[in-house]
Coordinates of C-alpha atoms in Angstrom, one line a residue:
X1 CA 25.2 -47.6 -187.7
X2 CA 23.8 -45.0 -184.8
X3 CA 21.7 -42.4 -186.5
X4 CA 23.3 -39.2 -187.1
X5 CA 22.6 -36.3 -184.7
X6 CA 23.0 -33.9 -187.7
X7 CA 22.9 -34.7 -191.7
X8 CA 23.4 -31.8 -194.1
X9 CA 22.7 -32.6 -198.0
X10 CA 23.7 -29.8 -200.4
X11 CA 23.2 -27.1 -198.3
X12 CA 23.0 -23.7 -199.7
X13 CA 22.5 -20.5 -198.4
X14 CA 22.9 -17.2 -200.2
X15 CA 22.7 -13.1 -199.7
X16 CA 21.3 -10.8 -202.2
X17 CA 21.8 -13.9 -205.0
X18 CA 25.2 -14.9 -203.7
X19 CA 26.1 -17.9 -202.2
X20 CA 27.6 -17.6 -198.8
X21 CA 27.9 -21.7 -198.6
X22 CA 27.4 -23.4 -201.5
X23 CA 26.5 -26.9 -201.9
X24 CA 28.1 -28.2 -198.5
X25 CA 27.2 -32.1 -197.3
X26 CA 28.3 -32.7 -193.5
X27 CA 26.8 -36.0 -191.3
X28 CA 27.8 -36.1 -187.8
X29 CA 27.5 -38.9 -185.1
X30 CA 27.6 -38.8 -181.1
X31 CA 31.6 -39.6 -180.5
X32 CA 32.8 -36.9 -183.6
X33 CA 34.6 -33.6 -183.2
X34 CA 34.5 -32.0 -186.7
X35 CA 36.3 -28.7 -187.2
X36 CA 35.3 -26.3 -190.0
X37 CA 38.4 -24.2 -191.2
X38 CA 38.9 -21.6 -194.1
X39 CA 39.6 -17.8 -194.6
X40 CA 37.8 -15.1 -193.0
X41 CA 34.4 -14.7 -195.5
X42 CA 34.3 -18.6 -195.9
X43 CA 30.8 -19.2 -194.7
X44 CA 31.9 -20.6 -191.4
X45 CA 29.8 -19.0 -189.5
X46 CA 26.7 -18.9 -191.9
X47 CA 27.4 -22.7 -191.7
X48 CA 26.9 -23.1 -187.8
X49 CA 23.9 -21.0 -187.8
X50 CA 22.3 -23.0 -189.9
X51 CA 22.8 -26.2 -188.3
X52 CA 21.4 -24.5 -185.1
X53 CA 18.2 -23.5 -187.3
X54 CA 19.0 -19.7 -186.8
X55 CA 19.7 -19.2 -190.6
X56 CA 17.3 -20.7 -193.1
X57 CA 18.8 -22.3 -196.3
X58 CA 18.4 -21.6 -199.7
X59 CA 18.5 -25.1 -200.8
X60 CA 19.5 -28.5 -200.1
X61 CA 18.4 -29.8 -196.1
X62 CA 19.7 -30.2 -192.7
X63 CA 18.2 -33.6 -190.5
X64 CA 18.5 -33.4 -187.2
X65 CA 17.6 -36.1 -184.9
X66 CA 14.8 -36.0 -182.6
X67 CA 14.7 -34.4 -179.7
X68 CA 18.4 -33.0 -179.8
X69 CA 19.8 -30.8 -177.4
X70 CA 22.2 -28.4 -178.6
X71 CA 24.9 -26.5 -176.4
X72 CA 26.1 -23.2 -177.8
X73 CA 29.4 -21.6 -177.8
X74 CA 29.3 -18.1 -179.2
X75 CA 32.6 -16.5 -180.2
X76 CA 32.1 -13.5 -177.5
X77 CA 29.8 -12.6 -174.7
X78 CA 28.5 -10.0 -175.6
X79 CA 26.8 -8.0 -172.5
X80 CA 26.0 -4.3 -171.3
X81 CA 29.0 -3.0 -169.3
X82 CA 26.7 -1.3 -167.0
X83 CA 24.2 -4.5 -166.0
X84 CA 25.9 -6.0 -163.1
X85 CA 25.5 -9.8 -163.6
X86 CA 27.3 -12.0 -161.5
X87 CA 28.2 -15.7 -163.0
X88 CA 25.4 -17.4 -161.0
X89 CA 22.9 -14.7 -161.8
X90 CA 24.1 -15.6 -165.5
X91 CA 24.0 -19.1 -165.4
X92 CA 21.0 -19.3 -163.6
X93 CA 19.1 -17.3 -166.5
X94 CA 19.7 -20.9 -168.7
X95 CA 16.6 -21.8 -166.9
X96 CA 18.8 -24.7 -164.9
X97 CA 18.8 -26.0 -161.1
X98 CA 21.6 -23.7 -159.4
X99 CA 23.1 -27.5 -158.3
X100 CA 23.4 -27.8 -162.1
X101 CA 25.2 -24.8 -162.8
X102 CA 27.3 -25.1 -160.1
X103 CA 28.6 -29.0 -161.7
X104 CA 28.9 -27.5 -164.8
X105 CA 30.9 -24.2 -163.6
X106 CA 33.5 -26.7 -161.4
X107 CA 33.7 -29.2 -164.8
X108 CA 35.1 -26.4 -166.9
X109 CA 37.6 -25.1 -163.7
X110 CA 35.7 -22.0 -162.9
X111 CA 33.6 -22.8 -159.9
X112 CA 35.3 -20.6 -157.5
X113 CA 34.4 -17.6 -159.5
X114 CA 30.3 -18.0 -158.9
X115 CA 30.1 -15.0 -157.1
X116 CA 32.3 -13.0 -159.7
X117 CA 30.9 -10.4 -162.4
X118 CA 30.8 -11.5 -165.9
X119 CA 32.4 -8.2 -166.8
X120 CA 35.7 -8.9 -164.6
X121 CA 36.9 -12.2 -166.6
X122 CA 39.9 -12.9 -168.7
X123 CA 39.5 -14.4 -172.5
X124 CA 40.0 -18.1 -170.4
X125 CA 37.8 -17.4 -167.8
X126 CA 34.8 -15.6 -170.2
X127 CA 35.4 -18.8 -172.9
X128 CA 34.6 -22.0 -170.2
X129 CA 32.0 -19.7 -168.7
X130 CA 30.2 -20.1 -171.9
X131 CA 31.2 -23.7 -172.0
X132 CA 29.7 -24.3 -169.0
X133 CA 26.3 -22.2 -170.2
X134 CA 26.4 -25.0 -173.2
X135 CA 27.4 -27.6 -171.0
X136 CA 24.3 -27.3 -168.3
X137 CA 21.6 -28.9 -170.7
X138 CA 23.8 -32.0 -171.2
X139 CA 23.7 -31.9 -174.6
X140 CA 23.9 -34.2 -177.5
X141 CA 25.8 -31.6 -179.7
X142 CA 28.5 -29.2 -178.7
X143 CA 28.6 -26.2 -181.5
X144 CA 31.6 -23.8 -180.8
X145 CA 32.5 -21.0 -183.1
X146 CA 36.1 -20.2 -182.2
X147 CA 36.0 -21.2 -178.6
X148 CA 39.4 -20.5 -178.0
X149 CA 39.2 -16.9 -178.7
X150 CA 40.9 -14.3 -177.2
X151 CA 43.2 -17.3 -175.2
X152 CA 46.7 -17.5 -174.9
X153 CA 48.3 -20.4 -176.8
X154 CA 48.9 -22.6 -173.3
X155 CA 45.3 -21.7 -172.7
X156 CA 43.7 -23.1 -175.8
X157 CA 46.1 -26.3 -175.8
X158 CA 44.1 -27.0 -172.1
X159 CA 40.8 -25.8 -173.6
X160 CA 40.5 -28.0 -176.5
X161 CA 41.9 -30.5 -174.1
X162 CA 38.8 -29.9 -172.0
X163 CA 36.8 -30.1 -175.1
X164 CA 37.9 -33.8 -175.5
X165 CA 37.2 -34.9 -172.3
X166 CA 33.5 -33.5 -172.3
X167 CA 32.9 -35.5 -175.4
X168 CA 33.9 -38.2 -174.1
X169 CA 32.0 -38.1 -170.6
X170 CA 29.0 -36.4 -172.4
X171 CA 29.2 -38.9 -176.0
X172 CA 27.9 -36.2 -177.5
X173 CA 29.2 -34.7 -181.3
X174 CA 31.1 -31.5 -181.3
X175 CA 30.8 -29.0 -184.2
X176 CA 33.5 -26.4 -183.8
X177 CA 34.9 -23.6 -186.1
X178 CA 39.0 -22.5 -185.7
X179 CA 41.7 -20.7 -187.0
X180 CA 43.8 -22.7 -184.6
X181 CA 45.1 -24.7 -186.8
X182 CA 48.2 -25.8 -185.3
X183 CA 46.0 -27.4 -182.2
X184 CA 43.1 -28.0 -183.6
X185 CA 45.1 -30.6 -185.9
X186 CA 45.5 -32.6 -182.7
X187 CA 42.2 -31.6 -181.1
X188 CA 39.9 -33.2 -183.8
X189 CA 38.8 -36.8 -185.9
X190 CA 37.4 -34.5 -189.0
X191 CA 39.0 -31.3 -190.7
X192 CA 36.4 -29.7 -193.3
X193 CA 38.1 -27.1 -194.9
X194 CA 35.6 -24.6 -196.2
X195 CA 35.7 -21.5 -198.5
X196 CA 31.9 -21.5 -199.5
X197 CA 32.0 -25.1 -200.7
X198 CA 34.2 -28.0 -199.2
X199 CA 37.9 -27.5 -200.6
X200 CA 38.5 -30.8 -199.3
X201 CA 37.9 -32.7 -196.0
X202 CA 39.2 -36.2 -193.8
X203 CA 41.5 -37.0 -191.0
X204 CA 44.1 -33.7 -190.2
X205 CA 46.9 -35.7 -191.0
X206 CA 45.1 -36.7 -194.5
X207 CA 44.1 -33.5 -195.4
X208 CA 47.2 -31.4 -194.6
X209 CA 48.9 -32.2 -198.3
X210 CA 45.6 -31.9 -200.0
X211 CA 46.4 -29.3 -202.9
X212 CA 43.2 -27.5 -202.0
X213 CA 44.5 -27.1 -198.7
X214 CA 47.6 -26.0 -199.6
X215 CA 45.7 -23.6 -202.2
X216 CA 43.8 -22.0 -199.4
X217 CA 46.5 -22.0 -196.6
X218 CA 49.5 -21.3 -199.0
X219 CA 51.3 -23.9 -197.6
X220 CA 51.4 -27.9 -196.4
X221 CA 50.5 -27.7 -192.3
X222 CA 52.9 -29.5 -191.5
X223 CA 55.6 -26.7 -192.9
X224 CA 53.5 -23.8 -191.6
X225 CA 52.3 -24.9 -188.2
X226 CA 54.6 -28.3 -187.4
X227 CA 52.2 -29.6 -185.4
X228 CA 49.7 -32.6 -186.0
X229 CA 49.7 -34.3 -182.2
X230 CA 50.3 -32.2 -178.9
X231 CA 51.7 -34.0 -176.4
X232 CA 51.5 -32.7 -172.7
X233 CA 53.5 -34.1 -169.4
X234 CA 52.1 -31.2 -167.6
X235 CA 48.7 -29.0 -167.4
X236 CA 48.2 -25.4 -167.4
X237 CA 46.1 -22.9 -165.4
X238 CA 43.5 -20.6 -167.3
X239 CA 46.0 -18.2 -167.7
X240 CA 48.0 -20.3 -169.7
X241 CA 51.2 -21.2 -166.6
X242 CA 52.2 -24.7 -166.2
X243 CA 50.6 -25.9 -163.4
X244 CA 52.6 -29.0 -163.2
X245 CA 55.1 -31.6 -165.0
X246 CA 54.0 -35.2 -164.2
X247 CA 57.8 -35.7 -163.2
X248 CA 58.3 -37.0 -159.6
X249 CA 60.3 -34.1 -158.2
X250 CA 59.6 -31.4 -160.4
X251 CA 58.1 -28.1 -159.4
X252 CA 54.3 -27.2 -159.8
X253 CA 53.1 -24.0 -160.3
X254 CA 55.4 -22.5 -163.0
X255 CA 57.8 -24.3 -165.7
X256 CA 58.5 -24.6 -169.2
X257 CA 56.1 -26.1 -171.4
X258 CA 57.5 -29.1 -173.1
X259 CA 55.6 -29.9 -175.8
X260 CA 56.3 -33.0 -178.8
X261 CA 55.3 -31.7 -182.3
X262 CA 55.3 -34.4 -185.2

């Protein structure tokens, strides 16, 4: 078997004699998107910062293998309103070839806003900016902490669509964190469920009956959300509008979305 680009054994981490995550085991291998879910205070967060060696652990270990490049996906972008940065200016700071940024801009569908100011974006455009920032390294990991925040539902269906794609073109491992969980069931391999330990983990439709899932969410997925697999004969524009059907005949630039949920 490959060697895992990330292998966490019993990792704790705790504040003032509290554990934030307690005794949480995770191995990851180029090809997987894991998702972490669990209710706000779960250590989700804590989690990811330690597996980008930003938060030291109390006990147990994280391996990483050598010479891995990580791409980061923050939950915001968080910037002075007043320090007028354009998106090459900012995507230029990653210390990458403009001829770089400019791929990685037009891979996540927001090339034509280079000249634009970071300040002017919608929650679409701001989230594959940062995508693109994580992207321009060619990374082996992909660690997003709610990437589809502040995204309409249309847009977050395309992003984590987009996510997908770039794992596949990149065969790198993904590490994201979501409250989505009515896409993110069809958007991932792995669903960790986490409130400060693992409640209970394995393939979305495995885990979505698991009494500790059903503990922590109140409720089976499948009732709550009625979605496991989201399947799309169309694609959307970063604000969310259907961009097109697949049908011969049909209209592009605005329709219905006509979505199967199973």
């Amino acid at each position: 078997m490959d060697e895992p680009l990330v292998d966490i054994k019993h990792l704790t981490v705790r504040f003032d004699d509290r554990p934030v995550v307690d005794r949480v085991s995770l191995t990851l291998y180029r090809g997987d998107i894991i998702t972490i879910i669990g209710p706000n205070g779960a250590g989700k967060t804590t989690l990811i910062k330690a597996v980008l060696g930003i938060q030291a652990a109390t006990s147990g270990h994280i391996l990483r293998a050598k010479d891995l490049v990580i791409g980061y996906v923050p939950q915001h972008l968080s910037l002075e309103s007043t320090l007028p940065l354009s998106i090459q200016r900012f995507m230029l700071l990653s210390g990458q070839p403009l001829a770089a940024c400019i791929a990685a801009l037009e891979r996540t569908g927001v090339g034509h806003l280079l000249k634009a100011s970071v300040h002017h974006l919608s929650g679409g455009e701001q989230q594959r900016l940062l995508l693109a920032r994580a992207l321009v390294r060619k990374p082996d990991l992909l660690v997003l902490d709610e990437p589809a925040q502040g995204v309409d539902i249309n847009g977050q269906a395309a992003l984590y669509d987009l996510i997908r794609q770039l794992r596949d073109e990149l065969n790198c491992g993904v590490i994201m964190i979501s409250h989505d969980l009515h896409l993110v069931m069809a958007a991932t391999d792995k669903v960790i469920c986490l409130n400060q330990h693992v409640c209970c983990s394995g393939h979305p439709a495995d885990i979505s009956h698991d009494p500790a899932f059903i503990e922590t969410f109140g409720r089976p997925v499948a009732e709550s959300l009625a979605v496991y697999h989201h399947h799309h004969n169309h694609s959307h524009d970063l604000s969310g509008n259907v961009v097109g059907t697949g049908h011969p005949g049909s209209a592009t630039g605005h329709g219905e979305c006509n979505h199967e949920h199973h």
